C-alpha positions as a Markdown table, in Angstrom:
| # | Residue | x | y | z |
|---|---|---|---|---|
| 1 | Unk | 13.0 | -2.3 | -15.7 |
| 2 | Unk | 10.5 | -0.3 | -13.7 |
| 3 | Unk | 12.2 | 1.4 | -11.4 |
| 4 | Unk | 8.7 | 3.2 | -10.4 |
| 5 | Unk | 7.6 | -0.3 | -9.4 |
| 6 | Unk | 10.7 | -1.1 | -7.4 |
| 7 | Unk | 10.5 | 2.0 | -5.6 |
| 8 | Unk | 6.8 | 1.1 | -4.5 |
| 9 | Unk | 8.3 | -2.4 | -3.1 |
| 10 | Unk | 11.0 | -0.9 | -1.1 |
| 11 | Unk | 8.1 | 1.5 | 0.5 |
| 12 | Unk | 6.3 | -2.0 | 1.0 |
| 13 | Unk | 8.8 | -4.1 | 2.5 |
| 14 | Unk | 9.6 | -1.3 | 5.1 |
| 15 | Unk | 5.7 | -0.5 | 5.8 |
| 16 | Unk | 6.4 | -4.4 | 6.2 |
| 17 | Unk | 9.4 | -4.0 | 9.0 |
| 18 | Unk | 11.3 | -6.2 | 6.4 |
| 19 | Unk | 14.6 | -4.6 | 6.5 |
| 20 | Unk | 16.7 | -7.7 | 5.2 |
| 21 | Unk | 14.6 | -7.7 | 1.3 |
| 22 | Unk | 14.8 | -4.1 | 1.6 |
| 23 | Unk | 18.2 | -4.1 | 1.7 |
| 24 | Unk | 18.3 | -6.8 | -0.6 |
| 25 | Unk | 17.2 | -4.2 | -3.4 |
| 26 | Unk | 20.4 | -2.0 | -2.3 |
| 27 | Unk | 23.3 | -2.7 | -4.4 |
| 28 | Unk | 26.5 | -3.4 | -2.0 |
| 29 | Unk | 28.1 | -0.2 | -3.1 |
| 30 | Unk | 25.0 | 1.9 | -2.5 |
| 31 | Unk | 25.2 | 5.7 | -1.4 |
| 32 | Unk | 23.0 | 7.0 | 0.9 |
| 33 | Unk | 23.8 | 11.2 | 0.2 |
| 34 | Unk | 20.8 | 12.3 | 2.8 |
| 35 | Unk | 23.0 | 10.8 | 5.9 |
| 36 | Unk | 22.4 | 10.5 | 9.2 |
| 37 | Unk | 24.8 | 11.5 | 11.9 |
| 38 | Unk | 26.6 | 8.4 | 13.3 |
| 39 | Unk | 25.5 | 6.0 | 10.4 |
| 40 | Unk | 27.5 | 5.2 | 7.5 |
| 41 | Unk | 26.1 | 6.6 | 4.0 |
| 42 | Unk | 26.0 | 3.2 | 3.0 |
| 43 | Unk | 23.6 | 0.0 | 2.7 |
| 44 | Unk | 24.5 | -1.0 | 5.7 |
| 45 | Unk | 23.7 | 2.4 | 7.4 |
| 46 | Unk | 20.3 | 2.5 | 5.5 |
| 47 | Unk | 19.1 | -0.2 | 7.1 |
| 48 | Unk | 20.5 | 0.4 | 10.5 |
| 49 | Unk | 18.4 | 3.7 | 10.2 |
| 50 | Unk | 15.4 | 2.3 | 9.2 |
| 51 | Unk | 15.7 | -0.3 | 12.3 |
| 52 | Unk | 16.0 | 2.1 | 14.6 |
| 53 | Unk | 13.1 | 4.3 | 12.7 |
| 54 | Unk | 10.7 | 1.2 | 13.1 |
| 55 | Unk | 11.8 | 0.5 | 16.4 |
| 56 | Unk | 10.7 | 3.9 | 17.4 |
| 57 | Unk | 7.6 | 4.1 | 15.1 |
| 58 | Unk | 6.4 | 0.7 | 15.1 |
| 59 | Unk | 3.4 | 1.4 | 13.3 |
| 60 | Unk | 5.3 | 3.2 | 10.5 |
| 61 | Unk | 3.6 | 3.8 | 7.3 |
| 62 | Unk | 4.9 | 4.9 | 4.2 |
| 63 | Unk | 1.9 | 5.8 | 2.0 |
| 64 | Unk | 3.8 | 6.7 | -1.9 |
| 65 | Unk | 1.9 | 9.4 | -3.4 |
| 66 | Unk | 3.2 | 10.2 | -6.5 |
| 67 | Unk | 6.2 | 7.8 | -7.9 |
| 68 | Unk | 7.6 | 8.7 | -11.2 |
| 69 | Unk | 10.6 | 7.2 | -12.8 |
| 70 | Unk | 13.0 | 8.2 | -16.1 |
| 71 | Unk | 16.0 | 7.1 | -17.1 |
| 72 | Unk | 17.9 | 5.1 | -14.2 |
| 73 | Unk | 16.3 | 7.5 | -11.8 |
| 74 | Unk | 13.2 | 7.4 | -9.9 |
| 75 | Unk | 11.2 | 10.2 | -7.4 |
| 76 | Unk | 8.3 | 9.8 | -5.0 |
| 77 | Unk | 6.5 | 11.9 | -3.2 |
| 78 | Unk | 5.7 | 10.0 | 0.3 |
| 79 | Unk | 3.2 | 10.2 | 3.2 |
| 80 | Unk | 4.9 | 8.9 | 6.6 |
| 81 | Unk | 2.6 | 8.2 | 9.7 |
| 82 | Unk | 3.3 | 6.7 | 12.8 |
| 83 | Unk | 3.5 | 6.5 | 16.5 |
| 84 | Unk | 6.4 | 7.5 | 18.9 |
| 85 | Unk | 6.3 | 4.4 | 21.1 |
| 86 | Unk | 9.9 | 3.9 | 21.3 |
| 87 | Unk | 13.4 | 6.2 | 21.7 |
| 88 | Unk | 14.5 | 7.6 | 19.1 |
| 89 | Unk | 17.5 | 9.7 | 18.1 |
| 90 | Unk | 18.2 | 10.3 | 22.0 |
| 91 | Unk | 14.0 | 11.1 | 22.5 |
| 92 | Unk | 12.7 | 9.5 | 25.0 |
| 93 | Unk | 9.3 | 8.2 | 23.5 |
| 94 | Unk | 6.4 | 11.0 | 23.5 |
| 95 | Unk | 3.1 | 8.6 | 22.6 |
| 96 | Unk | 2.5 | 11.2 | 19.8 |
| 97 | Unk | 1.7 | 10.6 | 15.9 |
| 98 | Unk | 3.4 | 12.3 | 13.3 |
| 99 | Unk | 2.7 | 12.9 | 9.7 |
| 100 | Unk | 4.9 | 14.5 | 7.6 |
| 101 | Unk | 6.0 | 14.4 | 4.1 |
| 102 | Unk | 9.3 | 13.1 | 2.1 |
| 103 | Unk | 10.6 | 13.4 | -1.6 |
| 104 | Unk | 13.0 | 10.6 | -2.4 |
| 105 | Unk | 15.2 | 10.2 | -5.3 |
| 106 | Unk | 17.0 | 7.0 | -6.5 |
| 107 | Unk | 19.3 | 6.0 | -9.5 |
| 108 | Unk | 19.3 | 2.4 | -10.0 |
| 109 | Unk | 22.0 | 0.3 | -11.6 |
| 110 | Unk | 21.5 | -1.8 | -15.0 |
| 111 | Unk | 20.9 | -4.7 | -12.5 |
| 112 | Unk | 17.9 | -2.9 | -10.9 |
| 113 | Unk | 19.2 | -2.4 | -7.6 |
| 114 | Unk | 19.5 | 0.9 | -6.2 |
| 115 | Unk | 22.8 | 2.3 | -6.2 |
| 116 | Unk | 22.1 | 6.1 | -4.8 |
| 117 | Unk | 19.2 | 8.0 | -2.5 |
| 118 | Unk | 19.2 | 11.4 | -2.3 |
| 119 | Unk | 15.9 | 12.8 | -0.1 |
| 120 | Unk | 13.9 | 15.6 | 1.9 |
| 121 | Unk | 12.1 | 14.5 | 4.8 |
| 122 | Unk | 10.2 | 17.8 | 6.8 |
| 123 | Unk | 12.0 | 16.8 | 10.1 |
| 124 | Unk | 10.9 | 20.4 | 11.6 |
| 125 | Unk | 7.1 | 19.3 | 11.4 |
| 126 | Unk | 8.0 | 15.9 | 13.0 |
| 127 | Unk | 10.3 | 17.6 | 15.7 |
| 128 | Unk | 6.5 | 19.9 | 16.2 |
| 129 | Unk | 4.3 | 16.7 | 16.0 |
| 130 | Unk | 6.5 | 15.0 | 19.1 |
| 131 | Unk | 6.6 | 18.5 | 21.0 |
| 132 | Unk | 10.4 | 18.9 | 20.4 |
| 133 | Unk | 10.5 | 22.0 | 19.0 |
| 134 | Unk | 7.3 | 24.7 | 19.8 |
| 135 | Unk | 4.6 | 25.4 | 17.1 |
| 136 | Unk | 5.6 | 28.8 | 16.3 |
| 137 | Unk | 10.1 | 28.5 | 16.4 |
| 138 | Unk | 11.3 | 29.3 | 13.1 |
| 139 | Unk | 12.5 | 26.5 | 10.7 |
């Protein structure tokens, strides 16, 4: 299987605002180990998240730099653009872009599906971008 490939799709399918065949390509047991406070680590919380991030961002873009797969495991190094039209996380919405950068990690099962997502996303230079948090506060 090409778990590389996959990984591209998923990127795809959100840039798309498809959350449904996102989740589709999350196994029903999936774990989601970079959580989110007050969503479940779990399929259904992954895609609850990602609603709320496209609601907030509708012009979300997730532009996969570098994607490289071995084993059952697969990493990319992401690009994420978009505009805060929309409330997010309790912020009212700012009219600002962001651009920041993301390193996710899946293992897939023998099926293909992702069973586990482990990631870094550079919320301190988004929380900048939307005038959250001043240029020069320590991270």
């Amino acid at each position: 299987m090409d778990h590389a490939a996959t990984m591209r799709r998923m990127y795809d399918l959100l840039n798309g605002g498809d959350i449904d065949a996102f989740g589709d390509l999350l196994a029903d047991d999936f774990v989601e180990h970079e959580e989110t406070p007050g969503l479940a680590p779990t399929r259904d919380g992954v895609k609850a998240f990602f609603s709320m991030f496209i609601a907030a961002f509708p012009d979300l873009r997730f532009e996969p730099q570098d994607v490289f797969a071995s084993g059952d495991k697969a990493v990319a190094r992401v690009r994420a653009t978009g505009t805060h039209k929309g409330e997010f996380m309790g912020m009212r919405p700012t009219g600002k872009s962001v651009d920041v950068q993301l390193v996710d990690m899946i293992r897939f099962g023998d099926d293909g599906l992702a069973r586990e997502h482990w990631g870094v996303f550079d919320s301190m230079t988004m929380m900048r971008q939307l005038g959250v948090v001043p240029e020069g506060a320590p991270a």
